mmCIF file of C-alpha atoms in Angstrom:
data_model
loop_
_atom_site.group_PDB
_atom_site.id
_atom_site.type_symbol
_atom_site.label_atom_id
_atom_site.label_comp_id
_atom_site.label_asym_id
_atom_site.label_seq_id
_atom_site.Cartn_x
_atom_site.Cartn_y
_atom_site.Cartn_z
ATOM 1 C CA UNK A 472 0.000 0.000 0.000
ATOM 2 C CA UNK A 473 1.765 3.069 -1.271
ATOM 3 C CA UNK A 474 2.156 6.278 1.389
ATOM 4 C CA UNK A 475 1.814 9.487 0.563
ATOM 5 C CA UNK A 476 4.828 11.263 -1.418
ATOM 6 C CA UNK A 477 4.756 10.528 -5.012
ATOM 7 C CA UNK A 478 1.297 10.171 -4.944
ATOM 8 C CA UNK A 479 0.033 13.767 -5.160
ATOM 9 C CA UNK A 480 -2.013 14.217 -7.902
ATOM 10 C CA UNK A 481 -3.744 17.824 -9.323
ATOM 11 C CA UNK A 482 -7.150 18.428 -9.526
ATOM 12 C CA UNK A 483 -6.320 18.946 -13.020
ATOM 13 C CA UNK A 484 -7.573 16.334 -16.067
ATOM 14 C CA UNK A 485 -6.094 14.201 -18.383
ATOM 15 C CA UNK A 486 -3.215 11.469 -18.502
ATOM 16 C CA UNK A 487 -0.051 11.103 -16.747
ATOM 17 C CA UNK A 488 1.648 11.372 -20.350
ATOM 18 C CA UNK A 489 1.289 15.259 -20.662
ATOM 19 C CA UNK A 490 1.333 16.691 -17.778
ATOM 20 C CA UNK A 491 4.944 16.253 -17.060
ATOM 21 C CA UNK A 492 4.975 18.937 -19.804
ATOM 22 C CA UNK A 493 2.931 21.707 -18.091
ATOM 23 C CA UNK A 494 5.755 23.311 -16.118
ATOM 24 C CA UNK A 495 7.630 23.851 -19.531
ATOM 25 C CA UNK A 496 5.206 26.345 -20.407
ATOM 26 C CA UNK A 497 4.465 29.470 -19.200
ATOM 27 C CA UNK A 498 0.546 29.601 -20.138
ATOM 28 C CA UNK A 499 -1.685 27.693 -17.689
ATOM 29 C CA UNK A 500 -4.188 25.765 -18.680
ATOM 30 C CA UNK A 501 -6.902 26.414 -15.695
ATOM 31 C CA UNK A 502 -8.001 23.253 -13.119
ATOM 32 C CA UNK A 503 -11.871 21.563 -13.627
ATOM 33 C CA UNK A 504 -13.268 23.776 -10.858
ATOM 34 C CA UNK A 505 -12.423 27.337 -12.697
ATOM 35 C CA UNK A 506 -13.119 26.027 -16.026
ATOM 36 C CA UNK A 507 -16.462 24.526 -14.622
ATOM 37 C CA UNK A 508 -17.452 28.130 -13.987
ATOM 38 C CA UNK A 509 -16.172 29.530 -17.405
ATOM 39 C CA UNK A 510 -18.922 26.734 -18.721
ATOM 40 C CA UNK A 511 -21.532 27.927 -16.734
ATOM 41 C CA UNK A 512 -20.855 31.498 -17.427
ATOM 42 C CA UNK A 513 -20.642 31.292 -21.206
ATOM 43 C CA UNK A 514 -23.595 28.859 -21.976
ATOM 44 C CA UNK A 515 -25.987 30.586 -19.162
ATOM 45 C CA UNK A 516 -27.435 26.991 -18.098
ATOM 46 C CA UNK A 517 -28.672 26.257 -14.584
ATOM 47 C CA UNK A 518 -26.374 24.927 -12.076
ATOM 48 C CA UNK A 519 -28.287 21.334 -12.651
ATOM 49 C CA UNK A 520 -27.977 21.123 -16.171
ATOM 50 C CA UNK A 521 -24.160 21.065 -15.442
ATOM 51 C CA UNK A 522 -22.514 17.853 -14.243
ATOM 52 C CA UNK A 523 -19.360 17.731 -13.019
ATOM 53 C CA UNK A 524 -17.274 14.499 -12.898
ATOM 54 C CA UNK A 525 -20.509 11.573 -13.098
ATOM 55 C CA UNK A 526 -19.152 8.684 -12.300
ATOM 56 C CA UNK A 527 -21.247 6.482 -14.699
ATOM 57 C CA UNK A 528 -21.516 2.289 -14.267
ATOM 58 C CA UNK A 529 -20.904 0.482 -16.901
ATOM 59 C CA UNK A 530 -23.136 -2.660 -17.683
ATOM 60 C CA UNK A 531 -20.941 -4.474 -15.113
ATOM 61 C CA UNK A 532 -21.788 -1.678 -12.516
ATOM 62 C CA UNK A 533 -18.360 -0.262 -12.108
ATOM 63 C CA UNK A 534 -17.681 3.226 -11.680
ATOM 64 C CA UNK A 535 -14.322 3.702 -12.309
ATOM 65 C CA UNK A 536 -14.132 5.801 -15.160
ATOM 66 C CA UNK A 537 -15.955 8.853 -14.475
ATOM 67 C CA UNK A 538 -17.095 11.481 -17.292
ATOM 68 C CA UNK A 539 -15.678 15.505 -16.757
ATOM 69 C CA UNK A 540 -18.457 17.296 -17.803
ATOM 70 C CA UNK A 541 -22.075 16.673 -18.669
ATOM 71 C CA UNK A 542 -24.173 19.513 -20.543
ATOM 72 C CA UNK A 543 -27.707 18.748 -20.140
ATOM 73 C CA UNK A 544 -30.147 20.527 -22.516
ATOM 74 C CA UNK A 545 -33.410 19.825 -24.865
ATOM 75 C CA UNK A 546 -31.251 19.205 -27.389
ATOM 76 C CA UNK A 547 -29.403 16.291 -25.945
ATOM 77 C CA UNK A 548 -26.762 15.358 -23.300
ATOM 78 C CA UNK A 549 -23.108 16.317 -24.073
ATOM 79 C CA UNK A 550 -20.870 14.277 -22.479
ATOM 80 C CA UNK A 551 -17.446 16.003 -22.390
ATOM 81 C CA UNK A 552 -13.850 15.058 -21.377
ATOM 82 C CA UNK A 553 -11.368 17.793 -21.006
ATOM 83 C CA UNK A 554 -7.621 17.837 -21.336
ATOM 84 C CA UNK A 555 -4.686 19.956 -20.066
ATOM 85 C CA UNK A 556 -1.958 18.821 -22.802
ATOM 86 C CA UNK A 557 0.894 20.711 -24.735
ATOM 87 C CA UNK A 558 2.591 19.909 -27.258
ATOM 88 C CA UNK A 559 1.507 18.625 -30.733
ATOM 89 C CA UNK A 560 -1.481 15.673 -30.696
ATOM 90 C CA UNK A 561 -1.725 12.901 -33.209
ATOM 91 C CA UNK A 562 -3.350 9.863 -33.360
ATOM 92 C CA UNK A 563 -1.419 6.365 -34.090
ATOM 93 C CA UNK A 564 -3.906 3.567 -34.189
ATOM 94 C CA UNK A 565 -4.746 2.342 -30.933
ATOM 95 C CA UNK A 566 -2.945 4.970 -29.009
ATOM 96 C CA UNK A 567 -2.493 8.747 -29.545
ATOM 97 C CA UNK A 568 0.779 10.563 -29.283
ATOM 98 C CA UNK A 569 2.241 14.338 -27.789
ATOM 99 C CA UNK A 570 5.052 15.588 -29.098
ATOM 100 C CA UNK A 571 6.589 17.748 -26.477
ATOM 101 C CA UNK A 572 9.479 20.609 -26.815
ATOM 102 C CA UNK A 573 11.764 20.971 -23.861
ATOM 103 C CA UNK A 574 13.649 23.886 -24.225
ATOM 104 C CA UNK A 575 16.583 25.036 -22.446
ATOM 105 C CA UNK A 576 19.258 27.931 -22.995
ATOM 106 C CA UNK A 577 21.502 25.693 -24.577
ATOM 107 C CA UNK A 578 19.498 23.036 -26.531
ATOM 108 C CA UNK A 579 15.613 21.775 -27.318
ATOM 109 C CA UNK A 580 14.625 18.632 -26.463
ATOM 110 C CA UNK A 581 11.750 17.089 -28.069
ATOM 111 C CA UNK A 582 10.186 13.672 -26.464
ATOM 112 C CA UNK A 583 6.723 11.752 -27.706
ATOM 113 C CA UNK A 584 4.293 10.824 -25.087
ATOM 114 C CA UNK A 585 1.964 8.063 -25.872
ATOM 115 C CA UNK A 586 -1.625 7.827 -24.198
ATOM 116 C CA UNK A 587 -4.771 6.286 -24.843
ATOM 117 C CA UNK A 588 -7.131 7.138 -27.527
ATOM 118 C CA UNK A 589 -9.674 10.321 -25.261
ATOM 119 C CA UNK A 590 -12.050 10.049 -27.881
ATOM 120 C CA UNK A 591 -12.709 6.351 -27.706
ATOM 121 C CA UNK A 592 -12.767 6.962 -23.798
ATOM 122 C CA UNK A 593 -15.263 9.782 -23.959
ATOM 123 C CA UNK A 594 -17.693 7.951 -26.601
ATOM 124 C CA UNK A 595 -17.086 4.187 -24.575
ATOM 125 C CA UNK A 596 -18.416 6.749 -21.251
ATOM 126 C CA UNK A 597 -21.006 8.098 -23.475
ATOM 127 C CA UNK A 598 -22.347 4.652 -24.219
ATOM 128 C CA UNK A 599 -22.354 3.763 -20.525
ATOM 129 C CA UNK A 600 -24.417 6.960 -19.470
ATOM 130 C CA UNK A 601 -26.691 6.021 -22.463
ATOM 131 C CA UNK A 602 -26.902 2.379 -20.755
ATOM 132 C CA UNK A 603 -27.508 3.410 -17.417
ATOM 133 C CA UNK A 604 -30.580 5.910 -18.206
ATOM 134 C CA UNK A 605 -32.087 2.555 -19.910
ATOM 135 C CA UNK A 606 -31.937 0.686 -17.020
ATOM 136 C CA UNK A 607 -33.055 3.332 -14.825
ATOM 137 C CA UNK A 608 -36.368 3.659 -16.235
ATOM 138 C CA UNK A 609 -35.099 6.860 -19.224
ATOM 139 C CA UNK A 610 -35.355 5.526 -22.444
ATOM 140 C CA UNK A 611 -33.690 8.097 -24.266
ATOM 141 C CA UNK A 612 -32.530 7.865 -28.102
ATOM 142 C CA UNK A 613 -28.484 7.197 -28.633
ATOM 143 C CA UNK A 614 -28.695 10.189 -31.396
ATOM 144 C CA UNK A 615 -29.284 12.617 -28.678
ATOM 145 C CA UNK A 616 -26.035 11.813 -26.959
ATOM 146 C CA UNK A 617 -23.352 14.040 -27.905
ATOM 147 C CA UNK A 618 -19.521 12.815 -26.941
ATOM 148 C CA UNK A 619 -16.566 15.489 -26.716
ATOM 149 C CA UNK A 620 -13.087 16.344 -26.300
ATOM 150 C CA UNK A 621 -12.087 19.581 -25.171
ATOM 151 C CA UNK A 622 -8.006 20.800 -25.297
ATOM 152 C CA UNK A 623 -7.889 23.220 -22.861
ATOM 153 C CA UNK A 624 -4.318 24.952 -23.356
ATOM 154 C CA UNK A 625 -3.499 27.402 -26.206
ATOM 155 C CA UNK A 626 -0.126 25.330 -26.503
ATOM 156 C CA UNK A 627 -1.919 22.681 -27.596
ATOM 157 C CA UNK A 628 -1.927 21.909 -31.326
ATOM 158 C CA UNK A 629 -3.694 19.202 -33.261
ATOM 159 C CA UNK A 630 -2.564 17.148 -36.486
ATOM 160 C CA UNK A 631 -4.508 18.083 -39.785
ATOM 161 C CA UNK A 632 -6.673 14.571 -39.254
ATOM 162 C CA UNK A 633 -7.673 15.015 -35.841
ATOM 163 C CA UNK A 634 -8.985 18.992 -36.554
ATOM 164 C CA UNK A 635 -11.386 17.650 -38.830
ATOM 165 C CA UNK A 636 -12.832 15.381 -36.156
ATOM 166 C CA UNK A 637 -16.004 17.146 -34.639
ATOM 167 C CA UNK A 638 -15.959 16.047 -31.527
ATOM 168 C CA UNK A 639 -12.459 17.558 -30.721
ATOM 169 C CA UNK A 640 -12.928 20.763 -29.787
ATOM 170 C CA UNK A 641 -9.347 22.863 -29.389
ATOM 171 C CA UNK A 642 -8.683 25.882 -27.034
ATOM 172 C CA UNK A 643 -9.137 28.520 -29.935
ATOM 173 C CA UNK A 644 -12.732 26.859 -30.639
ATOM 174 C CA UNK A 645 -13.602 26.508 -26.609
ATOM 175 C CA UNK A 646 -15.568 29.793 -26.388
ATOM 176 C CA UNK A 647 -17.826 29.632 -29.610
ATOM 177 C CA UNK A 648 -18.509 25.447 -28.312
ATOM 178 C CA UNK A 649 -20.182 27.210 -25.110
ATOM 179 C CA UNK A 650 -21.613 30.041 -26.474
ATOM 180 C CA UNK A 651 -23.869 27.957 -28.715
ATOM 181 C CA UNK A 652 -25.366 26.330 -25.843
ATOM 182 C CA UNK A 653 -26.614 29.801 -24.800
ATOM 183 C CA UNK A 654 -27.668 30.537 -28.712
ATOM 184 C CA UNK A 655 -29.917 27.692 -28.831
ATOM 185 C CA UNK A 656 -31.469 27.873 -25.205
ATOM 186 C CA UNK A 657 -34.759 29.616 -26.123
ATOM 187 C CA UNK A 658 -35.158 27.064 -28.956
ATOM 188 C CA UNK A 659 -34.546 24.072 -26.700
ATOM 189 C CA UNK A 660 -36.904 25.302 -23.929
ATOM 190 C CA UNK A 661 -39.299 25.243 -26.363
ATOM 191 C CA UNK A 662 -38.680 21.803 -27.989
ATOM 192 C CA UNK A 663 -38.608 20.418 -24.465
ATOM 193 C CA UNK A 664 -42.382 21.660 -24.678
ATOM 194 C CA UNK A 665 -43.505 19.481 -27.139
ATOM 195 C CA UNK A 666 -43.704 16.058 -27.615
ATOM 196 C CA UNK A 667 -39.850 14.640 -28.397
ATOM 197 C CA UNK A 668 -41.699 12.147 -31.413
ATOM 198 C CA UNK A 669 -42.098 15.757 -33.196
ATOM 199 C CA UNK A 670 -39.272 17.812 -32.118
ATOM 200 C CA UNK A 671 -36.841 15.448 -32.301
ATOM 201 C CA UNK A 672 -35.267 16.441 -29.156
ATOM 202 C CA UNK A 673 -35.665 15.457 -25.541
ATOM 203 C CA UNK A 674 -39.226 16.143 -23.871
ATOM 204 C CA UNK A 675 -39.974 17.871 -20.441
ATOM 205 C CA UNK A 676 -40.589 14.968 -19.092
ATOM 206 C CA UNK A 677 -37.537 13.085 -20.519
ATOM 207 C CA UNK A 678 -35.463 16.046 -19.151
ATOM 208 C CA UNK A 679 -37.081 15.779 -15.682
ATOM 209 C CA UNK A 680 -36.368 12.221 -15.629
ATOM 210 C CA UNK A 681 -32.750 12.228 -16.696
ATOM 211 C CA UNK A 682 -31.718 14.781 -14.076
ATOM 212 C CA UNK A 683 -33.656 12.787 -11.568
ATOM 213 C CA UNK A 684 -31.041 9.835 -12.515
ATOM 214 C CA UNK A 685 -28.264 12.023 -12.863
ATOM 215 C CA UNK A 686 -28.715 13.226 -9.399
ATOM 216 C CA UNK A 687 -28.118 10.104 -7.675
ATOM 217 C CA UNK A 688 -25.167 9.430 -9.756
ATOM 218 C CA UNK A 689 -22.122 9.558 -7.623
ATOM 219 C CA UNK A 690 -18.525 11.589 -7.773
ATOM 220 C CA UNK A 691 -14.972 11.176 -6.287
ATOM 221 C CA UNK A 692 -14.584 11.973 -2.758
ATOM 222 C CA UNK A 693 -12.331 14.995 -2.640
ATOM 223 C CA UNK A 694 -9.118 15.096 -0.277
ATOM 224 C CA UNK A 695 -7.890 18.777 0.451
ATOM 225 C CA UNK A 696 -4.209 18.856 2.027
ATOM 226 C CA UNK A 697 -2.670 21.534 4.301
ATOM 227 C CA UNK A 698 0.161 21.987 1.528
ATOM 228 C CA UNK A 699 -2.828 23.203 -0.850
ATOM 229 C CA UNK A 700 -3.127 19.997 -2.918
ATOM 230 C CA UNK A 701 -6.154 18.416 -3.952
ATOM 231 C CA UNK A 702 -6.655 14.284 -4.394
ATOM 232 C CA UNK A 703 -9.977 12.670 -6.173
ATOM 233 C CA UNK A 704 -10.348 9.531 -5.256
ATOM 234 C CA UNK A 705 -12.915 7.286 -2.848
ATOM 235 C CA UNK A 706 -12.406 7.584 1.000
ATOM 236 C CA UNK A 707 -11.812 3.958 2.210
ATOM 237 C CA UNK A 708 -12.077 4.606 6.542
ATOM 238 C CA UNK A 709 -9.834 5.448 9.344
ATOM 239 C CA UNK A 710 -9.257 3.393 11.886
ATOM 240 C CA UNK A 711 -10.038 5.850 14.582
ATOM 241 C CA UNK A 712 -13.069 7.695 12.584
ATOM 242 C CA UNK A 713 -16.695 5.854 12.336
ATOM 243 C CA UNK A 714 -19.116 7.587 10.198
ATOM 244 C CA UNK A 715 -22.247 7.259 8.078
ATOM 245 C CA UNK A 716 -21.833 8.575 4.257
ATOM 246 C CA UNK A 717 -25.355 9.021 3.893
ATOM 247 C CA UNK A 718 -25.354 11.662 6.764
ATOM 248 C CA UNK A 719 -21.975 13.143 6.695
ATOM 249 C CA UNK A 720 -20.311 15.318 3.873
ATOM 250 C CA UNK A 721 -17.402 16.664 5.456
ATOM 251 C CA UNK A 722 -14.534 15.950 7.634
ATOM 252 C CA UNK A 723 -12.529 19.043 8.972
ATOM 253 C CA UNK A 724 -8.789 17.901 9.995
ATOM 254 C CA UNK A 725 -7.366 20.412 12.373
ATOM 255 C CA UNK A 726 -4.125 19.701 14.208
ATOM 256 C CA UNK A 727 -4.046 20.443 17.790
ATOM 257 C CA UNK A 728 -2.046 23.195 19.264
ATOM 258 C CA UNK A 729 0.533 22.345 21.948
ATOM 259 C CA UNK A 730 1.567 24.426 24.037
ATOM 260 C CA UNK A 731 5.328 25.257 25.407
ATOM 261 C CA UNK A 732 3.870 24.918 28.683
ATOM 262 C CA UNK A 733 3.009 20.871 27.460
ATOM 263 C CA UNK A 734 5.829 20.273 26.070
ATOM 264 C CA UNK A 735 6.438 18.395 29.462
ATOM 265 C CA UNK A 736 3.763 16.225 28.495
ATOM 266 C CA UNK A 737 4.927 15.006 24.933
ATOM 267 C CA UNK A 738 8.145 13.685 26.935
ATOM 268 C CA UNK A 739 6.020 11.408 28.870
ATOM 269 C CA UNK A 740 4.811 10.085 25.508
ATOM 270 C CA UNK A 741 1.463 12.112 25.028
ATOM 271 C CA UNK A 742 1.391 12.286 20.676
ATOM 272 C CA UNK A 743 0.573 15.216 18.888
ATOM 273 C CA UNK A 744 -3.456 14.881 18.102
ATOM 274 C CA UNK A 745 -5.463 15.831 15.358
ATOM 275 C CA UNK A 746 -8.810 16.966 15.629
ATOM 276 C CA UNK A 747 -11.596 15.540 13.103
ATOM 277 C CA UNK A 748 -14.727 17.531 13.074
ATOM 278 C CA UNK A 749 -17.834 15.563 11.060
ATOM 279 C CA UNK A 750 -21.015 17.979 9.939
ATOM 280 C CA UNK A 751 -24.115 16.305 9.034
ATOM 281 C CA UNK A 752 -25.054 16.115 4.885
ATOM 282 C CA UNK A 753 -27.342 19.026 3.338
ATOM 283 C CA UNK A 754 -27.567 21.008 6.804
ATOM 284 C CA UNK A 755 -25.915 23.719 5.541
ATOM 285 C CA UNK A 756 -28.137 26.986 6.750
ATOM 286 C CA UNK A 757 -26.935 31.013 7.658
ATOM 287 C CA UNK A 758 -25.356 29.953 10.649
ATOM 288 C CA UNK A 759 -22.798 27.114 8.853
ATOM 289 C CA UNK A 760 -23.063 23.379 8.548
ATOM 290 C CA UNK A 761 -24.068 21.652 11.872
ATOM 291 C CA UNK A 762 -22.009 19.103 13.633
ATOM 292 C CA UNK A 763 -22.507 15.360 13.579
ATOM 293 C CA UNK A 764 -19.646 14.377 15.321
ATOM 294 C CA UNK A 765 -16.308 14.951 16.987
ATOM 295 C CA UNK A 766 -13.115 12.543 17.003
ATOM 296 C CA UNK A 767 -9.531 13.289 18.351
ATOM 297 C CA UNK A 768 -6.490 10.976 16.730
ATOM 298 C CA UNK A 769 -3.284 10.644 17.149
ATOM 299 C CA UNK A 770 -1.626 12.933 13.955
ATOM 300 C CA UNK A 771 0.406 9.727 12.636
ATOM 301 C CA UNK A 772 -2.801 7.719 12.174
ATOM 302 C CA UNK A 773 -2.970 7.004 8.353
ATOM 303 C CA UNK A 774 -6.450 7.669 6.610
ATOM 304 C CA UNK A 775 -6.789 4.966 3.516
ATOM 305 C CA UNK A 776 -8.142 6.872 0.752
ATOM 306 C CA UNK A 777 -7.816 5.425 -3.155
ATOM 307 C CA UNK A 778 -6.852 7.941 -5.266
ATOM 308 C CA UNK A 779 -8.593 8.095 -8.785
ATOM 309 C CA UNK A 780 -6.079 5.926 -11.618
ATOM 310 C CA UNK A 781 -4.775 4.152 -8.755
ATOM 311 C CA UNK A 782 -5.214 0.736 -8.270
ATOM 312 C CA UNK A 783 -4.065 0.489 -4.924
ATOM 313 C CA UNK A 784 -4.996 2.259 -1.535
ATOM 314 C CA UNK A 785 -2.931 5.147 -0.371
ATOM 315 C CA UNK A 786 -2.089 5.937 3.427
ATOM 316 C CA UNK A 787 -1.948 9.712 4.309
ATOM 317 C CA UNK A 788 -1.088 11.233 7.727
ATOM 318 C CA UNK A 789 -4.389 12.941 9.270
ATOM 319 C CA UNK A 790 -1.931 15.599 10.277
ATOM 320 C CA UNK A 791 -1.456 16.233 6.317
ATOM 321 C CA UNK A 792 -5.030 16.649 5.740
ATOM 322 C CA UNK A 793 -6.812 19.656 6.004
ATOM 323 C CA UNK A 794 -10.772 18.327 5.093
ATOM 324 C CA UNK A 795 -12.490 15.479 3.093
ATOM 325 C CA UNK A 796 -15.870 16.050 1.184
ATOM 326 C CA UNK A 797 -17.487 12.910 0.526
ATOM 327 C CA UNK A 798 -19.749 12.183 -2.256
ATOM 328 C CA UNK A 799 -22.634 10.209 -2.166
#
């Protein structure tokens, strides 16, 4: 079981193959979170026609793959996977490459990633959501499922063959992609209006029924660290911490302040604690979240949390971790 260290991962998306590359240029491509909000902002949908990371079962019912982004309108469900990557994409049968330019004062170095093939990934994910409305009770027709690929950094540059592929969409394209959500929005309020046999696009009732099933489709648990990183992944216990996922949401991690005074104390072998503060799911109101429960650990206790790509469980120190939101 692997221990924290080389483990940290960024809330940002995409494979291990490309990011390497980020720190070699000096435009940003911007996390999930802050381009979530540049989606909402641009296509001017409600916050519950936006999905963010669905974790959709397959046929098998495993959720490991889970989809970035899901636009939900009358005129179909876009599911979207987005990308951080630099350097020049092409595709090579089963696997895609990025060519990446290292340069230095004295030389340029220029190394080819290989990854796997996003758009197979996004449309496989695309199928699965399609699956899983079917057996959920939402018959909904595969034509109105809409799978995409968006390249979120300028430094990103796509081969002649994959820029005629629709369903890429590249950084220079990003803002007119979202701005025809907001184009069509009257049109599709309308369509969802009348019966989806003569529009051709989803009904009220189909919508009301797919965000119904959306809703209770889980995400990653998210893992927030004192050093300011963020893991995705599934929160797998504590040995000290006993908790019910259906009524807790958060954990709050604060370390416990010893005194000078005590330090008297941590020679007789008292530990360092950490305190882990549990408020109860949806209670949120004006005066904060209310409590469920109250734990104090020792700091070196490990919390077991499986980070998302991983296959095996990680152990970080609760004295590491600043809070845990847990998904449903």
């Amino acid at each position: 079981m692997p221990q924290l260290g080389s483990l940290f991962t960024q809330f940002h998306l995409g494979s291990k193959a490309s990011e390497s590359a980020q720190s070699q240029c000096p435009h940003q491509a911007p996390a999930l979170p802050d381009f979530l909000q540049h989606v909402r902002k641009l296509t001017g949908l409600r916050k519950e026609d936006v999905y963010c990371n669905l974790r959709i079962p397959d046929q098998f019912q495993k959720t490991n793959d889970d989809i970035n982004i899901v636009i939900f309108t009358g005129q179909g469900i876009f599911c979207i996977d987005v990308k951080p990557w630099r350097g020049t994409v092409s595709a090579h049968n089963q696997n895609w490459h990025v060519q990446v330019k290292e340069e230095d004062q004295n030389f340029t170095n220029t190394r080819i990633e290989q990854t796997e093939d996003p758009l197979k990934a996004i449309m496989t994910k695309t199928a699965n959501l399609c699956g899983h409305l079917k057996r959920s009770g939402v018959s909904v027709r595969q034509s109105l499922f809409f799978s995409r690929v968006i390249f979120l950094s300028p430094d990103c540059e796509l081969d002649e063959e994959l820029k005629k592929k629709r369903e890429l969409v590249s950084h220079s394209q990003i803002d007119d992609f979202l701005r025809s959500f907001r184009e069509g929005y009257i049109a599709w309020i309308s369509d969802a209006l009348t019966p989806s046999w003569l529009s051709g696009h989803l009904s009220y009732r189909q919508m009301e029924s797919v965000r119904e099933v959306l809703k209770g489709v889980g995400t990653w648990d998210l893992m927030r660290l004192h050093c300011g990183e963020q893991l995705k992944g599934d929160y797998h216990g504590c040995q000290y911490i006993a908790l019910d996922r259906q009524e807790t949401d958060t954990l709050e991690f604060s370390r416990v302040k010893i005194l000078s005074a005590d330090s008297l104390w941590a020679l007789l072998g008292h530990a360092p604690q950490v305190t882990v503060k549990m408020y109860k799911r949806g209670s949120q109101s004006w005066l904060g979240k209310s409590l469920n429960a109250t734990a104090t650990i020792p700091s070196n206790t490990f919390v077991i949390f499986r980070i998302s790509g991983e296959e095996t469980d990680a152990k970080i120190p609760a004295n590491t971790i600043h809070s845990i939101t847990l998904s449903m």
